[in-house]
CSV table of C-alpha atoms in Angstrom, one decimal:
chain,number,residue,atom,x,y,z
H,1,GLY,CA,96.8,125.0,96.7
H,2,GLU,CA,100.0,124.5,94.9
H,3,SER,CA,100.0,121.7,92.4
H,4,VAL,CA,101.6,120.2,89.4
H,5,GLY,CA,99.8,120.5,86.1
H,6,LEU,CA,100.2,119.7,82.5
H,7,HIS,CA,99.6,121.8,79.4
H,8,LEU,CA,98.4,119.1,77.0
H,9,PRO,CA,96.0,116.3,78.0
H,10,THR,CA,96.6,114.4,74.7
H,11,LEU,CA,99.5,114.4,72.4
H,12,SER,CA,99.5,112.6,69.0
H,13,VAL,CA,102.9,112.0,67.4
H,14,GLN,CA,104.0,110.2,64.2
H,15,GLU,CA,106.1,107.2,64.8
H,16,GLY,CA,109.8,108.2,64.5
H,17,ASP,CA,109.2,111.8,65.4
H,18,ASN,CA,110.3,113.3,68.7
H,19,SER,CA,107.8,113.9,71.4
H,20,ILE,CA,107.8,116.7,74.0
H,21,ILE,CA,105.6,116.5,77.0
H,22,ASN,CA,105.3,119.6,79.2
H,23,CYS,CA,104.6,120.1,82.8
H,24,ALA,CA,104.2,123.2,84.9
H,25,TYR,CA,104.7,123.3,88.7
H,26,SER,CA,104.0,126.0,91.1
H,27,ASN,CA,105.8,125.1,94.3
H,28,SER,CA,109.2,126.8,94.2
H,29,ALA,CA,110.4,124.7,97.1
H,30,SER,CA,110.2,121.5,95.1
H,31,ASP,CA,113.6,120.0,94.9
H,32,TYR,CA,113.2,116.8,92.9
H,33,PHE,CA,111.1,115.9,89.9
H,34,ILE,CA,110.2,112.6,88.4
H,35,TRP,CA,108.5,111.4,85.2
H,36,TYR,CA,106.4,108.3,85.2
H,37,LYS,CA,104.9,106.3,82.3
H,38,GLN,CA,101.6,104.5,82.9
H,39,GLU,CA,100.4,102.0,80.3
H,40,SER,CA,96.8,101.0,80.2
H,41,GLY,CA,95.9,98.7,83.1
H,42,LYS,CA,99.3,99.0,84.8
H,43,GLY,CA,100.9,100.9,87.6
H,44,PRO,CA,103.2,104.0,86.9
H,45,GLN,CA,106.7,103.1,85.9
H,46,PHE,CA,109.7,105.3,86.7
H,47,ILE,CA,111.3,106.8,83.6
H,48,ILE,CA,113.7,109.5,84.6
H,49,ASP,CA,114.3,112.0,87.4
H,50,ILE,CA,116.1,115.2,87.9
H,51,ARG,CA,117.1,117.2,91.0
H,52,SER,CA,116.6,120.9,91.2
H,53,ASN,CA,120.3,121.7,91.0
H,54,MET,CA,120.3,120.4,87.5
H,55,ASP,CA,118.7,121.7,84.3
H,56,LYS,CA,119.0,118.7,82.1
H,57,ARG,CA,119.4,115.0,82.4
H,58,GLN,CA,119.5,112.4,79.7
H,59,GLY,CA,118.5,108.7,79.7
H,60,GLN,CA,118.0,106.2,76.9
H,61,ARG,CA,116.0,108.1,74.3
H,62,VAL,CA,114.6,110.4,76.9
H,63,THR,CA,115.7,113.8,78.2
H,64,VAL,CA,114.2,115.8,81.0
H,65,LEU,CA,114.7,119.6,81.0
H,66,LEU,CA,114.1,121.7,84.1
H,67,ASN,CA,113.6,125.5,84.0
H,68,LYS,CA,113.3,126.7,87.5
H,69,THR,CA,112.9,130.3,86.4
H,70,VAL,CA,109.5,129.6,84.9
H,71,LYS,CA,108.8,126.5,86.9
H,72,HIS,CA,108.6,124.3,83.9
H,73,LEU,CA,109.5,120.7,83.3
H,74,SER,CA,109.6,118.8,80.0
H,75,LEU,CA,110.1,115.2,78.9
H,76,GLN,CA,111.6,114.7,75.4
H,77,ILE,CA,111.3,111.3,73.8
H,78,ALA,CA,113.5,110.8,70.7
H,79,ALA,CA,112.3,108.7,67.8
H,80,THR,CA,108.9,107.9,69.3
H,81,GLN,CA,107.8,104.3,69.0
H,82,PRO,CA,104.4,102.7,69.3
H,83,GLY,CA,105.5,101.2,72.7
H,84,ASP,CA,105.8,104.8,74.0
H,85,SER,CA,102.0,105.2,73.8
H,86,ALA,CA,100.9,105.7,77.4
H,87,VAL,CA,99.9,108.4,79.9
H,88,TYR,CA,102.9,110.3,81.2
H,89,PHE,CA,102.9,111.9,84.7
H,90,CYS,CA,105.2,114.4,86.1
H,91,ALA,CA,105.7,114.5,89.8
H,92,GLU,CA,107.3,116.9,92.2
H,93,ASN,CA,108.8,116.3,95.6
H,94,ILE,CA,108.1,118.9,98.2
H,95,PRO,CA,110.7,118.7,100.9
H,96,PRO,CA,111.0,117.8,103.9
H,97,GLY,CA,108.5,117.6,106.5
H,98,GLY,CA,110.8,114.7,107.3
H,99,TYR,CA,109.7,112.6,104.4
H,100,GLN,CA,109.3,112.6,100.7
H,101,LYS,CA,105.9,113.6,99.6
H,102,VAL,CA,105.4,113.3,95.9
H,103,THR,CA,102.6,115.2,94.1
H,104,PHE,CA,101.5,114.1,90.7
H,105,GLY,CA,100.1,116.0,87.9
H,106,ILE,CA,97.0,115.0,85.9
H,107,GLY,CA,98.9,113.3,83.1
H,108,THR,CA,99.3,113.6,79.4
H,109,LYS,CA,98.2,110.8,77.0
H,110,LEU,CA,100.8,110.2,74.3
H,111,GLN,CA,99.4,108.5,71.2
H,112,VAL,CA,101.9,107.3,68.6
H,113,ILE,CA,100.6,107.1,65.1
H,114,PRO,CA,102.2,104.2,63.1
K,1,GLY,CA,109.9,89.9,95.7
K,2,ALA,CA,111.3,91.7,92.8
K,3,GLY,CA,108.7,94.4,92.7
K,4,VAL,CA,105.7,95.8,94.6
K,5,SER,CA,103.0,93.3,94.8
K,6,GLN,CA,99.3,94.1,95.4
K,7,SER,CA,96.3,91.9,95.9
K,8,PRO,CA,93.6,91.4,94.9
K,9,SER,CA,94.2,92.7,91.4
K,10,ASN,CA,90.5,93.1,90.9
K,11,LYS,CA,87.7,93.4,93.4
K,12,VAL,CA,84.0,93.9,92.8
K,13,THR,CA,82.0,94.5,96.0
K,14,GLU,CA,78.5,95.5,97.0
K,15,LYS,CA,77.9,99.0,98.4
K,16,GLY,CA,78.1,98.9,102.1
K,17,LYS,CA,80.6,96.0,102.4
K,18,ASP,CA,84.1,96.3,103.8
K,19,VAL,CA,87.2,95.6,101.6
K,20,GLU,CA,90.8,95.0,102.4
K,21,LEU,CA,93.6,95.7,99.9
K,22,ARG,CA,97.0,94.3,100.5
K,23,CYS,CA,100.5,95.6,99.5
K,24,ASP,CA,103.8,93.8,99.7
K,25,PRO,CA,106.5,96.4,99.1
K,26,ILE,CA,110.0,95.7,97.7
K,27,SER,CA,112.0,93.9,100.3
K,28,GLY,CA,114.0,96.4,102.5
K,29,HIS,CA,112.0,99.4,101.5
K,30,THR,CA,111.3,101.5,104.5
K,31,ALA,CA,108.8,103.9,103.0
K,32,LEU,CA,105.4,102.8,101.7
K,33,TYR,CA,102.7,104.9,100.0
K,34,TRP,CA,99.1,104.4,99.0
K,35,TYR,CA,97.6,106.4,96.2
K,36,ARG,CA,94.1,106.4,94.6
K,37,GLN,CA,93.5,106.8,90.9
K,38,ARG,CA,90.0,107.3,89.5
K,39,LEU,CA,89.4,106.5,85.9
K,40,GLY,CA,91.2,108.9,83.6
K,41,GLN,CA,92.5,111.0,86.4
K,42,GLY,CA,95.8,111.6,88.2
K,43,LEU,CA,97.2,110.0,91.3
K,44,GLU,CA,95.7,111.1,94.7
K,45,PHE,CA,97.9,110.7,97.7
K,46,LEU,CA,96.2,108.8,100.6
K,47,ILE,CA,98.8,107.8,103.2
K,48,TYR,CA,102.5,107.3,103.8
K,49,PHE,CA,104.3,104.9,106.1
K,50,GLN,CA,107.8,105.3,107.5
K,51,GLY,CA,108.5,101.9,108.9
K,52,ASN,CA,105.2,100.9,110.6
K,53,SER,CA,104.3,104.5,111.5
K,54,ALA,CA,102.0,106.7,109.4
K,55,PRO,CA,103.2,110.3,109.9
K,56,ASP,CA,100.9,111.6,107.2
K,57,LYS,CA,97.3,110.4,106.9
K,58,SER,CA,96.1,113.7,105.5
K,59,GLY,CA,95.0,112.2,102.2
K,60,LEU,CA,92.6,109.7,103.6
K,61,PRO,CA,89.2,110.8,102.2
K,62,SER,CA,87.1,109.9,105.2
K,63,ASP,CA,87.1,107.9,108.5
K,64,ARG,CA,85.9,104.9,106.4
K,65,PHE,CA,89.5,104.6,105.2
K,66,SER,CA,92.3,103.2,107.4
K,67,ALA,CA,95.6,101.6,106.8
K,68,GLU,CA,98.2,99.7,108.8
K,69,ARG,CA,101.6,98.3,108.2
K,70,THR,CA,103.3,95.5,110.2
K,71,GLY,CA,106.8,94.2,110.3
K,72,GLU,CA,107.9,97.2,108.2
K,73,SER,CA,106.6,95.1,105.3
K,74,VAL,CA,103.1,94.3,104.4
K,75,SER,CA,100.4,97.0,104.4
K,76,THR,CA,96.7,96.8,104.4
K,77,LEU,CA,94.3,99.5,103.2
K,78,THR,CA,90.8,99.0,104.6
K,79,ILE,CA,87.7,100.7,103.3
K,80,GLN,CA,84.6,100.3,105.4
K,81,ARG,CA,81.0,100.6,104.2
K,82,THR,CA,82.1,101.1,100.7
K,83,GLN,CA,80.4,103.6,98.5
K,84,GLN,CA,80.3,103.9,94.7
K,85,GLU,CA,82.6,106.8,94.7
K,86,ASP,CA,85.3,104.6,96.2
K,87,SER,CA,85.5,102.8,92.8
K,88,ALA,CA,89.1,103.4,91.6
K,89,VAL,CA,92.5,101.8,91.3
K,90,TYR,CA,94.4,101.8,94.6
K,91,LEU,CA,98.1,101.9,93.9
K,92,CYS,CA,100.7,101.0,96.4
K,93,ALA,CA,104.3,102.1,96.1
K,94,SER,CA,107.5,101.9,98.1
K,95,SER,CA,110.9,103.5,98.3
K,96,LEU,CA,114.2,102.5,99.9
K,97,LEU,CA,114.6,105.5,102.3
K,98,TRP,CA,112.6,108.2,103.8
K,99,GLY,CA,113.4,111.8,104.7
K,100,LEU,CA,115.6,112.1,101.7
K,101,SER,CA,114.6,113.7,98.5
K,102,GLY,CA,115.5,111.7,95.5
K,103,ASN,CA,114.4,108.3,96.4
K,104,THR,CA,112.7,106.6,93.5
K,105,ILE,CA,109.2,105.4,94.2
K,106,TYR,CA,108.3,102.1,92.7
K,107,PHE,CA,104.6,101.3,92.1
K,108,GLY,CA,102.7,98.1,92.1
K,109,GLU,CA,100.1,97.2,89.4
K,110,GLY,CA,97.2,98.4,91.6
K,111,SER,CA,94.1,96.9,93.0
K,112,TRP,CA,91.0,97.7,90.8
K,113,LEU,CA,88.0,98.2,93.0
K,114,THR,CA,84.5,98.4,91.7
K,115,VAL,CA,81.6,99.1,94.1
K,116,VAL,CA,78.2,98.2,92.7
């Protein structure tokens, strides 16, 4: 079936460098995308979202890019810090059906090297 | 409360026993979700509540799993006759609205279930 997937299961980045985490989705009907961060032993935490009518959205140190042509989503983290070490999940919303059903990818583990 | 609250945070149970996991969503959130996460894996959708109704139970793995929600607030996920493959983190989440794309889903810390 259609699903969200990630290219890299583990990403190691030097502290201070920029990180790019990629995600591929296959459901062309998806209209809303979310990135979550999950630290060890904790629940996923919302980072940033983007609607399908946008191609870029910026937050604090994070930017999400959406390329609907190739069904690709990326999360960019500027000046990566040790506290950014976590598993990052992308999620897509497949509308309606009268409710919001969010499908999560496998996740990418980001390791920040001090 | 300020966030989604789940209890117990950790549960060790013997194979064959029943367990109940509780979720208190953010006050006023009409939508409530249960997900399962096995060790090192992604999030697996289990069930969704709109108010007290569960329009989508398609993710429940078997008839040993059931869930209910009362007062458009607290939800309980029950696993009967637990098996070792049920060992996982059970995550509850809530969002303000339903039927509208773009609602942020907020997660609890999860209930860690170990079946021995």
